[in-house]
Short mmCIF file of C-alpha atoms in Angstrom, two decimals:
data_model
loop_
_atom_site.label_atom_id
_atom_site.label_comp_id
_atom_site.label_asym_id
_atom_site.label_seq_id
_atom_site.Cartn_x
_atom_site.Cartn_y
_atom_site.Cartn_z
CA MET A 1 -2.55 10.00 -41.45
CA SER A 2 -2.05 6.29 -41.82
CA GLU A 3 -4.13 3.84 -40.01
CA ILE A 4 -2.96 1.38 -37.26
CA ASN A 5 -3.27 -2.24 -38.33
CA PRO A 6 -5.48 -3.84 -35.53
CA GLU A 7 -3.76 -7.25 -36.23
CA PHE A 8 -0.74 -5.93 -34.34
CA CYS A 9 -2.50 -4.30 -31.40
CA GLY A 10 -2.94 -7.37 -29.28
CA TYR A 11 -0.58 -9.79 -27.65
CA ARG A 12 0.73 -12.59 -29.88
CA SER A 13 2.85 -15.42 -28.73
CA PRO A 14 6.38 -15.40 -30.24
CA LEU A 15 5.97 -19.21 -30.15
CA SER A 16 3.37 -18.86 -32.91
CA THR A 17 4.82 -15.85 -34.70
CA ARG A 18 8.45 -16.76 -34.77
CA TYR A 19 9.44 -20.12 -33.63
CA ALA A 20 7.17 -23.25 -33.66
CA SER A 21 6.06 -25.22 -36.77
CA LYS A 22 2.82 -24.70 -38.49
CA GLU A 23 2.03 -28.32 -37.75
CA MET A 24 2.50 -27.91 -33.92
CA GLN A 25 0.57 -24.59 -33.99
CA TYR A 26 -2.31 -26.25 -35.65
CA LEU A 27 -2.50 -29.02 -33.05
CA PHE A 28 -3.05 -26.35 -30.32
CA SER A 29 -5.30 -24.13 -32.36
CA GLU A 30 -8.94 -23.32 -31.62
CA GLN A 31 -9.96 -24.87 -35.05
CA ASN A 32 -8.36 -28.24 -34.20
CA LYS A 33 -9.69 -28.10 -30.63
CA PHE A 34 -13.40 -27.49 -31.33
CA SER A 35 -13.57 -29.62 -34.56
CA THR A 36 -12.12 -32.39 -32.28
CA TRP A 37 -14.87 -31.82 -29.83
CA ARG A 38 -17.46 -32.33 -32.69
CA LYS A 39 -15.62 -35.44 -33.91
CA LEU A 40 -15.88 -36.85 -30.25
CA TRP A 41 -19.62 -36.09 -30.06
CA ILE A 42 -20.01 -38.06 -33.37
CA ILE A 43 -17.86 -40.96 -31.91
CA LEU A 44 -20.02 -40.99 -28.88
CA ALA A 45 -23.19 -41.10 -30.81
CA LYS A 46 -21.96 -43.88 -33.07
CA ALA A 47 -20.86 -46.04 -30.20
CA GLN A 48 -24.17 -45.39 -28.26
CA LYS A 49 -26.10 -46.32 -31.52
CA GLU A 50 -24.19 -49.49 -31.97
CA LEU A 51 -25.17 -50.47 -28.33
CA GLY A 52 -28.86 -49.85 -28.91
CA LEU A 53 -29.65 -46.20 -28.09
CA GLU A 54 -32.23 -44.56 -30.51
CA ILE A 55 -29.83 -42.52 -32.67
CA SER A 56 -30.37 -42.41 -36.43
CA ASP A 57 -27.82 -42.56 -39.13
CA ALA A 58 -29.40 -39.20 -40.45
CA GLN A 59 -28.49 -37.48 -37.03
CA ILE A 60 -24.92 -38.82 -37.25
CA ALA A 61 -24.52 -37.69 -40.99
CA GLU A 62 -25.90 -34.15 -40.02
CA MET A 63 -23.18 -33.85 -37.39
CA GLU A 64 -20.55 -35.17 -39.79
CA ALA A 65 -21.41 -32.54 -42.33
CA HIS A 66 -20.55 -29.72 -39.90
CA ILE A 67 -17.17 -30.94 -38.25
CA GLU A 68 -15.14 -28.07 -39.48
CA ASP A 69 -17.45 -25.09 -40.12
CA ILE A 70 -17.39 -23.77 -36.68
CA ASP A 71 -19.22 -20.44 -36.04
CA PHE A 72 -16.65 -18.91 -33.65
CA PRO A 73 -18.38 -15.46 -33.11
CA ALA A 74 -21.65 -17.32 -32.27
CA ALA A 75 -19.83 -19.49 -29.67
CA ALA A 76 -18.22 -16.50 -28.22
CA GLU A 77 -21.61 -14.79 -27.81
CA GLU A 78 -23.12 -18.08 -26.34
CA GLU A 79 -20.26 -18.28 -23.87
CA LYS A 80 -20.90 -14.74 -22.79
CA LEU A 81 -24.33 -15.89 -21.78
CA THR A 82 -23.64 -19.40 -20.33
CA ARG A 83 -20.15 -18.65 -18.94
CA HIS A 84 -19.48 -22.26 -20.07
CA ASP A 85 -17.33 -22.99 -23.03
CA VAL A 86 -18.60 -26.53 -23.70
CA MET A 87 -22.27 -25.67 -23.49
CA ALA A 88 -21.65 -22.66 -25.84
CA HIS A 89 -20.33 -25.04 -28.39
CA VAL A 90 -23.06 -27.55 -27.76
CA HIS A 91 -25.71 -24.79 -28.49
CA VAL A 92 -23.95 -23.62 -31.64
CA PHE A 93 -23.46 -27.17 -32.99
CA ALA A 94 -27.09 -27.94 -32.15
CA LYS A 95 -28.38 -25.00 -34.07
CA GLN A 96 -26.28 -26.24 -37.07
CA CYS A 97 -27.66 -29.64 -36.54
CA PRO A 98 -31.27 -29.39 -35.44
CA LEU A 99 -32.09 -33.12 -36.23
CA ALA A 100 -29.17 -34.25 -34.05
CA ALA A 101 -29.62 -31.69 -31.36
CA PRO A 102 -31.40 -33.98 -28.84
CA ILE A 103 -28.37 -36.57 -28.75
CA ILE A 104 -25.36 -34.32 -28.92
CA HIS A 105 -23.35 -34.55 -25.69
CA LEU A 106 -25.71 -37.34 -24.51
CA GLY A 107 -24.82 -38.48 -21.03
CA ALA A 108 -21.38 -36.89 -21.17
CA THR A 109 -19.74 -34.16 -19.02
CA SER A 110 -17.56 -31.39 -20.22
CA CYS A 111 -14.46 -33.40 -19.65
CA TYR A 112 -15.67 -35.97 -22.16
CA VAL A 113 -14.64 -33.49 -24.94
CA GLY A 114 -12.20 -31.39 -23.03
CA ASP A 115 -10.02 -34.02 -21.51
CA ASN A 116 -10.25 -36.50 -24.37
CA THR A 117 -9.41 -33.76 -26.82
CA ASP A 118 -6.28 -32.88 -24.77
CA LEU A 119 -5.15 -36.41 -24.89
CA LEU A 120 -5.51 -36.54 -28.75
CA VAL A 121 -3.55 -33.31 -28.98
CA LEU A 122 -0.84 -34.64 -26.60
CA LYS A 123 -0.62 -37.78 -28.66
CA GLY A 124 -0.30 -35.87 -31.80
CA GLY A 125 2.33 -33.57 -30.30
CA LEU A 126 4.42 -36.53 -29.14
CA ASP A 127 3.98 -38.06 -32.71
CA SER A 128 5.25 -34.78 -34.30
CA LEU A 129 8.16 -34.33 -31.89
CA LEU A 130 9.71 -37.70 -31.92
CA PRO A 131 10.68 -37.89 -35.64
CA LYS A 132 12.31 -34.48 -35.30
CA LEU A 133 14.18 -35.52 -32.22
CA VAL A 134 15.41 -38.74 -33.92
CA GLY A 135 16.42 -36.47 -36.97
CA VAL A 136 18.72 -34.59 -34.81
CA ILE A 137 20.08 -37.77 -33.27
CA LYS A 138 20.76 -39.21 -36.69
CA ARG A 139 22.48 -36.04 -38.04
CA LEU A 140 24.61 -35.69 -34.87
CA SER A 141 25.56 -39.25 -34.92
CA GLU A 142 26.85 -38.74 -38.44
CA PHE A 143 28.76 -35.79 -37.29
CA ALA A 144 30.33 -37.84 -34.52
CA VAL A 145 31.43 -40.49 -36.88
CA GLU A 146 32.98 -38.04 -39.30
CA TYR A 147 34.93 -36.38 -36.57
CA ARG A 148 35.45 -39.52 -34.29
CA ASP A 149 39.29 -39.43 -34.50
CA LEU A 150 39.98 -35.59 -34.57
CA PRO A 151 41.67 -34.81 -31.29
CA THR A 152 40.53 -31.91 -29.28
CA LEU A 153 41.06 -30.45 -25.75
CA GLY A 154 38.81 -32.08 -23.12
CA PHE A 155 37.71 -29.83 -20.42
CA THR A 156 36.79 -30.50 -16.79
CA HIS A 157 35.89 -27.55 -14.49
CA LEU A 158 36.16 -25.63 -17.79
CA GLN A 159 39.82 -26.11 -17.51
CA PRO A 160 42.00 -27.95 -20.12
CA ALA A 161 42.01 -31.69 -19.34
CA GLN A 162 43.07 -34.90 -21.14
CA LEU A 163 42.30 -34.91 -24.85
CA THR A 164 39.17 -36.40 -26.25
CA THR A 165 37.89 -36.22 -29.83
CA VAL A 166 35.45 -33.86 -31.46
CA GLY A 167 33.23 -36.95 -32.36
CA LYS A 168 33.39 -38.42 -28.80
CA ARG A 169 32.23 -35.16 -27.35
CA CYS A 170 29.27 -35.24 -29.74
CA THR A 171 28.24 -38.63 -28.49
CA LEU A 172 27.69 -37.20 -25.02
CA TRP A 173 24.97 -34.89 -26.49
CA VAL A 174 23.57 -37.83 -28.47
CA GLN A 175 23.30 -40.04 -25.43
CA ASP A 176 21.31 -37.60 -23.58
CA LEU A 177 19.01 -37.02 -26.61
CA LEU A 178 18.58 -40.83 -26.83
CA MET A 179 17.38 -40.85 -23.16
CA ASP A 180 14.83 -38.10 -24.15
CA GLU A 181 13.73 -40.09 -27.03
CA ARG A 182 13.03 -43.08 -24.78
CA ALA A 183 11.10 -40.85 -22.18
CA LEU A 184 8.96 -39.28 -24.88
CA ARG A 185 8.34 -42.51 -26.55
CA ASN A 186 7.33 -44.14 -23.28
CA CYS A 187 4.90 -41.17 -22.67
CA ARG A 188 3.35 -41.76 -26.18
CA ASP A 189 3.13 -45.54 -25.90
CA ASN A 190 1.66 -45.44 -22.45
CA LEU A 191 -0.85 -42.60 -23.09
CA ARG A 192 -4.42 -43.79 -22.80
CA PHE A 193 -7.82 -42.27 -23.42
CA ARG A 194 -10.21 -40.88 -20.76
CA GLY A 195 -13.16 -42.42 -22.59
CA VAL A 196 -16.62 -41.89 -20.99
CA LYS A 197 -16.55 -41.70 -17.29
CA GLY A 198 -19.24 -39.11 -16.35
CA THR A 199 -19.14 -36.23 -13.88
CA THR A 200 -17.13 -37.83 -11.14
CA GLY A 201 -15.80 -40.88 -12.99
CA THR A 202 -18.44 -43.30 -11.88
CA GLN A 203 -20.27 -43.50 -15.13
CA ALA A 204 -23.46 -43.26 -13.44
CA SER A 205 -25.12 -41.25 -16.27
CA PHE A 206 -24.23 -43.80 -18.84
CA LEU A 207 -25.45 -46.56 -16.57
CA GLN A 208 -28.75 -44.80 -16.46
CA LEU A 209 -28.93 -44.47 -20.21
CA PHE A 210 -28.34 -48.21 -20.65
CA ALA A 211 -30.85 -49.19 -17.99
CA GLY A 212 -28.39 -50.43 -15.53
CA ASP A 213 -26.43 -52.56 -17.95
CA GLY A 214 -22.85 -52.24 -16.73
CA ASP A 215 -21.48 -54.41 -19.48
CA LYS A 216 -22.91 -52.11 -22.13
CA VAL A 217 -21.15 -49.06 -20.23
CA ARG A 218 -17.90 -50.92 -20.43
CA GLN A 219 -18.36 -51.62 -24.09
CA LEU A 220 -19.25 -48.02 -24.81
CA ASP A 221 -15.96 -46.93 -23.02
CA GLN A 222 -14.02 -49.34 -25.11
CA LYS A 223 -15.76 -48.52 -28.43
CA VAL A 224 -15.35 -44.78 -27.85
CA THR A 225 -11.64 -45.32 -27.13
CA ASN A 226 -11.03 -47.31 -30.20
CA LEU A 227 -12.83 -44.99 -32.52
CA ALA A 228 -10.73 -42.23 -31.18
CA GLY A 229 -7.53 -44.05 -32.17
CA PHE A 230 -6.43 -45.47 -28.75
CA GLU A 231 -6.21 -48.97 -27.65
CA LYS A 232 -6.74 -48.48 -23.90
CA TYR A 233 -8.56 -46.16 -21.54
CA TYR A 234 -7.77 -45.17 -17.94
CA ALA A 235 -9.67 -47.67 -15.82
CA VAL A 236 -10.38 -45.07 -13.19
CA THR A 237 -10.60 -41.29 -13.31
CA GLY A 238 -12.24 -38.54 -11.27
CA GLN A 239 -13.91 -35.97 -13.37
CA THR A 240 -10.74 -35.58 -15.21
CA TYR A 241 -8.00 -37.89 -16.14
CA THR A 242 -5.23 -37.72 -13.54
CA ARG A 243 -3.00 -34.64 -14.09
CA LYS A 244 -0.04 -37.07 -13.22
CA VAL A 245 -0.34 -37.72 -17.08
CA ASP A 246 0.37 -34.02 -17.89
CA LEU A 247 3.23 -33.97 -15.33
CA GLU A 248 4.93 -37.13 -16.93
CA ILE A 249 4.70 -35.59 -20.35
CA VAL A 250 5.92 -32.02 -19.39
CA SER A 251 8.55 -33.59 -17.22
CA ALA A 252 10.00 -35.44 -20.33
CA LEU A 253 9.73 -32.27 -22.39
CA SER A 254 11.44 -30.29 -19.68
CA SER A 255 14.18 -32.87 -19.56
CA LEU A 256 14.60 -32.41 -23.24
CA GLY A 257 14.99 -28.74 -22.63
CA ALA A 258 17.76 -29.55 -20.16
CA THR A 259 19.58 -31.61 -22.82
CA VAL A 260 19.07 -28.87 -25.46
CA HIS A 261 20.45 -26.28 -23.14
CA LYS A 262 23.53 -28.30 -22.18
CA MET A 263 24.45 -29.07 -25.75
CA CYS A 264 23.91 -25.50 -27.12
CA SER A 265 25.80 -24.03 -24.17
CA ASP A 266 28.75 -26.33 -25.24
CA LEU A 267 28.41 -25.04 -28.76
CA ARG A 268 28.51 -21.48 -27.59
CA LEU A 269 31.58 -22.19 -25.59
CA LEU A 270 33.29 -23.93 -28.60
CA ALA A 271 32.25 -20.97 -30.86
CA SER A 272 34.03 -18.65 -28.43
CA ARG A 273 37.12 -20.64 -28.93
CA LYS A 274 36.59 -20.62 -32.76
CA GLU A 275 36.80 -24.43 -32.78
CA VAL A 276 33.22 -25.32 -33.71
CA GLU A 277 30.44 -23.00 -35.18
CA GLU A 278 26.77 -23.37 -35.98
CA PRO A 279 25.89 -22.43 -39.60
CA PHE A 280 26.07 -18.79 -40.47
CA GLU A 281 24.28 -17.51 -43.55
CA LYS A 282 26.02 -15.33 -46.15
CA THR A 283 23.76 -12.30 -45.53
CA GLN A 284 23.43 -12.85 -41.82
CA ILE A 285 24.36 -10.04 -39.52
CA GLY A 286 26.05 -10.96 -36.25
CA SER A 287 25.87 -7.50 -34.54
CA SER A 288 24.36 -4.19 -35.47
CA ALA A 289 27.60 -2.48 -34.27
CA MET A 290 30.35 -5.05 -34.70
CA ALA A 291 30.29 -6.18 -38.33
CA TYR A 292 32.89 -8.91 -37.91
CA LYS A 293 30.89 -10.94 -35.45
CA ARG A 294 29.49 -14.39 -35.89
CA ASN A 295 27.13 -14.71 -32.89
CA PRO A 296 25.87 -18.22 -32.12
CA MET A 297 22.33 -16.96 -32.34
CA ARG A 298 20.70 -20.31 -33.04
CA SER A 299 22.36 -21.94 -29.99
CA GLU A 300 21.43 -18.88 -28.00
CA ARG A 301 17.71 -19.11 -29.17
CA CYS A 302 17.70 -22.87 -28.10
CA CYS A 303 19.04 -22.03 -24.66
CA ALA A 304 16.50 -19.29 -24.33
CA LEU A 305 13.62 -21.46 -25.32
CA ALA A 306 14.93 -24.49 -23.33
CA ARG A 307 15.15 -22.38 -20.26
CA HIS A 308 11.38 -21.55 -20.50
CA LEU A 309 10.62 -25.16 -21.12
CA ILE A 310 12.60 -26.28 -18.07
CA THR A 311 10.43 -24.06 -15.96
CA LEU A 312 7.26 -25.45 -17.00
CA HIS A 313 7.80 -28.69 -15.09
CA ALA A 314 7.14 -26.89 -11.77
CA SER A 315 3.77 -25.68 -13.11
CA ALA A 316 2.52 -29.10 -14.16
CA ALA A 317 3.74 -30.57 -10.81
CA ASN A 318 1.93 -27.92 -8.86
CA THR A 319 -1.25 -28.40 -10.86
CA LEU A 320 -1.13 -32.16 -10.10
CA ALA A 321 -0.60 -31.40 -6.40
CA VAL A 322 -3.69 -29.03 -5.92
CA GLN A 323 -6.27 -31.25 -7.65
CA TRP A 324 -8.73 -31.68 -4.64
CA LEU A 325 -10.65 -34.87 -4.53
CA GLU A 326 -12.28 -35.53 -7.84
CA ARG A 327 -11.09 -32.37 -9.51
CA THR A 328 -10.99 -28.43 -9.16
CA LEU A 329 -11.13 -26.08 -12.01
CA ASP A 330 -7.93 -24.19 -11.17
CA ASP A 331 -6.12 -26.51 -13.52
CA SER A 332 -7.83 -25.21 -16.66
CA ALA A 333 -6.25 -21.89 -17.15
CA ASN A 334 -2.85 -23.17 -16.24
CA ARG A 335 -3.03 -26.15 -18.55
CA ARG A 336 -4.05 -23.88 -21.43
CA LEU A 337 -0.71 -22.23 -21.04
CA THR A 338 1.59 -24.94 -19.79
CA LEU A 339 0.71 -27.74 -22.24
CA SER A 340 0.74 -25.69 -25.26
CA GLU A 341 3.95 -23.79 -24.48
CA ALA A 342 5.63 -27.06 -23.46
CA PHE A 343 4.97 -28.58 -26.87
CA LEU A 344 5.56 -25.43 -28.90
CA SER A 345 8.73 -24.61 -27.14
CA ALA A 346 10.09 -28.17 -27.59
CA ASP A 347 9.02 -28.10 -31.27
CA ALA A 348 10.97 -24.79 -31.68
CA CYS A 349 14.05 -26.13 -29.95
CA LEU A 350 14.11 -29.32 -32.20
CA LEU A 351 13.42 -27.22 -35.46
CA THR A 352 16.45 -25.03 -34.51
CA LEU A 353 18.51 -27.87 -33.42
CA LEU A 354 17.97 -29.82 -36.62
CA ASN A 355 19.08 -26.71 -38.53
CA ILE A 356 22.29 -26.45 -36.38
CA SER A 357 23.13 -30.14 -36.66
CA GLN A 358 22.88 -30.01 -40.44
CA GLY A 359 25.50 -27.22 -40.72
CA LEU A 360 28.13 -27.53 -37.96
CA VAL A 361 31.43 -26.25 -38.98
CA VAL A 362 34.66 -27.53 -37.54
CA TYR A 363 38.04 -25.75 -37.69
CA PRO A 364 40.74 -28.39 -37.32
CA LYS A 365 43.65 -26.03 -37.49
CA VAL A 366 42.23 -23.83 -34.57
CA ILE A 367 41.78 -27.00 -32.60
CA GLU A 368 45.32 -28.11 -33.35
CA ARG A 369 46.63 -24.77 -32.28
CA ASN A 370 44.62 -24.84 -29.07
CA ILE A 371 45.99 -28.35 -28.32
CA ALA A 372 49.51 -27.22 -29.01
CA GLN A 373 49.23 -24.69 -26.10
CA GLU A 374 48.27 -27.35 -23.55
CA LEU A 375 49.52 -30.75 -24.76
CA PRO A 376 53.21 -30.16 -23.78
CA PHE A 377 52.03 -30.02 -20.13
CA MET A 378 49.78 -33.01 -20.41
CA SER A 379 52.52 -35.01 -22.08
CA THR A 380 55.03 -34.74 -19.38
CA GLU A 381 54.38 -38.13 -17.90
CA ASN A 382 54.78 -39.62 -21.31
CA VAL A 383 58.08 -37.85 -21.67
CA ILE A 384 59.35 -39.13 -18.32
CA MET A 385 58.26 -42.77 -19.03
CA ALA A 386 60.06 -42.64 -22.41
CA MET A 387 63.24 -41.34 -20.68
CA VAL A 388 63.01 -44.15 -18.01
CA GLN A 389 62.65 -46.83 -20.89
CA ALA A 390 65.70 -45.25 -22.38
CA GLY A 391 67.71 -45.71 -19.13
CA GLY A 392 67.17 -42.53 -17.35
CA ASP A 393 66.40 -41.93 -13.72
CA ARG A 394 62.71 -41.09 -13.00
CA GLN A 395 63.43 -38.75 -10.13
CA ILE A 396 66.08 -36.83 -12.03
CA CYS A 397 63.87 -36.66 -15.14
CA HIS A 398 60.90 -35.49 -13.11
CA GLU A 399 62.87 -32.68 -11.58
CA LYS A 400 64.11 -31.61 -15.01
CA ILE A 401 60.47 -31.61 -16.49
CA ARG A 402 59.20 -29.81 -13.41
CA VAL A 403 61.73 -26.96 -13.85
CA LEU A 404 61.15 -26.64 -17.64
CA SER A 405 57.37 -26.72 -17.18
CA HIS A 406 57.34 -23.88 -14.69
CA GLU A 407 59.60 -21.78 -17.09
CA ALA A 408 57.28 -22.46 -20.06
CA GLY A 409 54.33 -21.71 -17.80
CA ALA A 410 55.83 -18.35 -16.92
CA GLN A 411 56.10 -17.48 -20.66
CA VAL A 412 52.43 -18.25 -21.18
CA LYS A 413 50.92 -16.71 -18.15
CA GLN A 414 53.29 -13.76 -17.39
CA HIS A 415 54.44 -12.82 -20.82
CA GLY A 416 51.48 -13.89 -23.01
CA LYS A 417 53.69 -16.10 -25.28
CA ASP A 418 53.05 -19.56 -26.70
CA ASN A 419 53.88 -22.64 -24.79
CA ASP A 420 57.56 -23.54 -25.51
CA LEU A 421 58.00 -26.39 -23.27
CA VAL A 422 58.77 -28.78 -26.22
CA GLU A 423 61.41 -26.41 -27.54
CA ARG A 424 63.00 -26.35 -24.05
CA ILE A 425 63.02 -30.24 -23.93
CA ARG A 426 64.64 -30.14 -27.40
CA GLY A 427 67.25 -27.74 -26.13
CA ASP A 428 68.16 -29.68 -23.14
CA ALA A 429 70.91 -32.27 -23.78
CA TYR A 430 69.48 -34.42 -21.00
CA PHE A 431 66.77 -35.57 -23.30
CA ALA A 432 68.87 -36.41 -26.22
CA PRO A 433 68.05 -40.27 -25.93
CA ILE A 434 64.39 -39.59 -26.89
CA LEU A 435 64.47 -36.62 -29.26
CA GLY A 436 64.08 -38.82 -32.26
CA ASP A 437 60.86 -40.14 -30.84
CA LEU A 438 59.55 -36.81 -29.47
CA ASP A 439 57.12 -36.12 -32.22
CA LYS A 440 55.56 -39.47 -31.69
CA ILE A 441 55.39 -39.15 -28.05
CA LEU A 442 53.50 -35.71 -28.67
CA ASP A 443 51.17 -36.97 -31.27
CA PRO A 444 47.70 -35.92 -30.11
CA LYS A 445 46.01 -39.09 -31.30
CA THR A 446 47.98 -41.11 -28.86
CA PHE A 447 46.32 -39.29 -26.05
CA THR A 448 42.70 -39.90 -27.07
CA GLY A 449 42.47 -43.45 -25.82
CA ARG A 450 39.45 -45.49 -27.35
CA ALA A 451 37.58 -42.28 -28.13
CA ALA A 452 37.25 -43.15 -31.97
CA ASP A 453 36.24 -46.84 -31.18
CA GLN A 454 33.72 -45.72 -28.62
CA VAL A 455 32.07 -43.51 -31.14
CA LEU A 456 31.68 -46.35 -33.69
CA GLU A 457 30.43 -48.77 -30.95
CA PHE A 458 28.01 -46.20 -29.60
CA VAL A 459 26.43 -45.45 -32.85
CA ARG A 460 26.12 -49.14 -33.92
CA GLU A 461 24.79 -50.36 -30.58
CA GLU A 462 22.81 -47.34 -29.25
CA VAL A 463 21.80 -45.07 -32.12
CA ASP A 464 21.25 -47.19 -35.13
CA PRO A 465 18.38 -49.37 -33.38
CA VAL A 466 16.61 -46.19 -32.53
CA VAL A 467 16.84 -44.62 -35.92
CA ALA A 468 15.75 -47.96 -37.58
CA ARG A 469 12.68 -47.96 -35.35
CA TYR A 470 11.33 -44.72 -37.08
CA GLY A 471 12.28 -45.85 -40.70
CA SER A 472 11.35 -43.25 -43.29
CA ASN A 473 9.61 -41.05 -40.74
CA VAL A 474 12.94 -39.56 -39.36
CA GLU A 475 12.89 -35.82 -40.01
CA THR A 476 16.15 -35.32 -41.99
CA LYS A 477 15.45 -32.72 -44.53
CA SER A 478 17.27 -29.37 -44.36
CA ILE A 479 15.14 -26.60 -43.11
CA GLY A 480 15.37 -22.88 -42.99
CA LEU A 481 14.92 -20.93 -39.86
CA ALA A 482 12.45 -18.05 -39.18
CA ILE A 483 14.07 -14.87 -37.63
#
């Protein structure tokens, strides 16, 4: 009898097994978390030594030699005894570094490593997402320019409306993505470090370490902040940095989720009309039962993940709202879920969206056929104006067009036939003065206004400066997709 593989007997997040990048998964990994704790203890010791505390180079070197080699089973056993994750890792690190043991975590509270590590991870997550987002923006902008003058039916209320172009419609998606880039970039650029603040944010323990020298405590805060790669620290905190920071970032990610959902919903609608499709691999199966199907599974995946991402905003907002006074611990378990899932979901959405944007397929003939079914009705005002310019009476012409339009509409709605309004106009002697110009009057490109020019102006003025800001860091390479 075959044995069960224990690896598959516990819950595993699909964000790590199916969707998110290895890079983003590592940022939220246990290895990264606890090795960062150790780096922060080293940073603290270095800064304290510079400011005069009795800490030796040998103690620091000993800690530096054990940044990555974390004994996870030992830490788990310690946590069972202490019921405290930070102290469990302090004890394990101290056993590996007996010389440095007396000065590890000196003057600090748990949030020194916990919150500062979270801020480093948040910064790394934003740094990872932004080039991917700009890569999507760049590719979609190229698509918009390519199809800037291809007329297509516009829709309001999901009903055929005045024509737009395939490229102009794409700029609507890009504009929302640009707003997401701005929001995420602002989150990253305004992100600060918690630094060293002590148990309730007063820095009392550090003031004691430095014999009441407040200036040295301020210097310690700044040195630790700079050594960690930040320019500024939050001037005031409770025990934690304000969870408003988490809310701002998750809010921006949630907003990105809404953008992704809207765009991919549009693509699903266009795929149902066979006008635009996402890439479809040669060996891909659309349906287990219906072999002919080309389901928009990438766009559907984006919508599914984006929907989850959108809901996380409420979790971050509620966590901020219930932080009593200097802090409560009911944020901890929630943040382990919310922050990681927000970044991993956003990462998965952008990876999939980049794949979609690099392989969009347009079917001009289908688009042309769909326009032909609706344009005759939309062009009636142009026909009337042309007749008036040719000497006709507007009211007589209007009545003629009204009757013919209703007849053509009946053919479409009652009999399922094509729209034959143009043929009816050609067959009515009344319209003889304009028949020679009728094809020009009905040219779809005359109904798209400034759409093509708007695309070029938008890309030049709005997109190009953003793409240029990222230079060679823009994520543009073609990627494969996990199942």
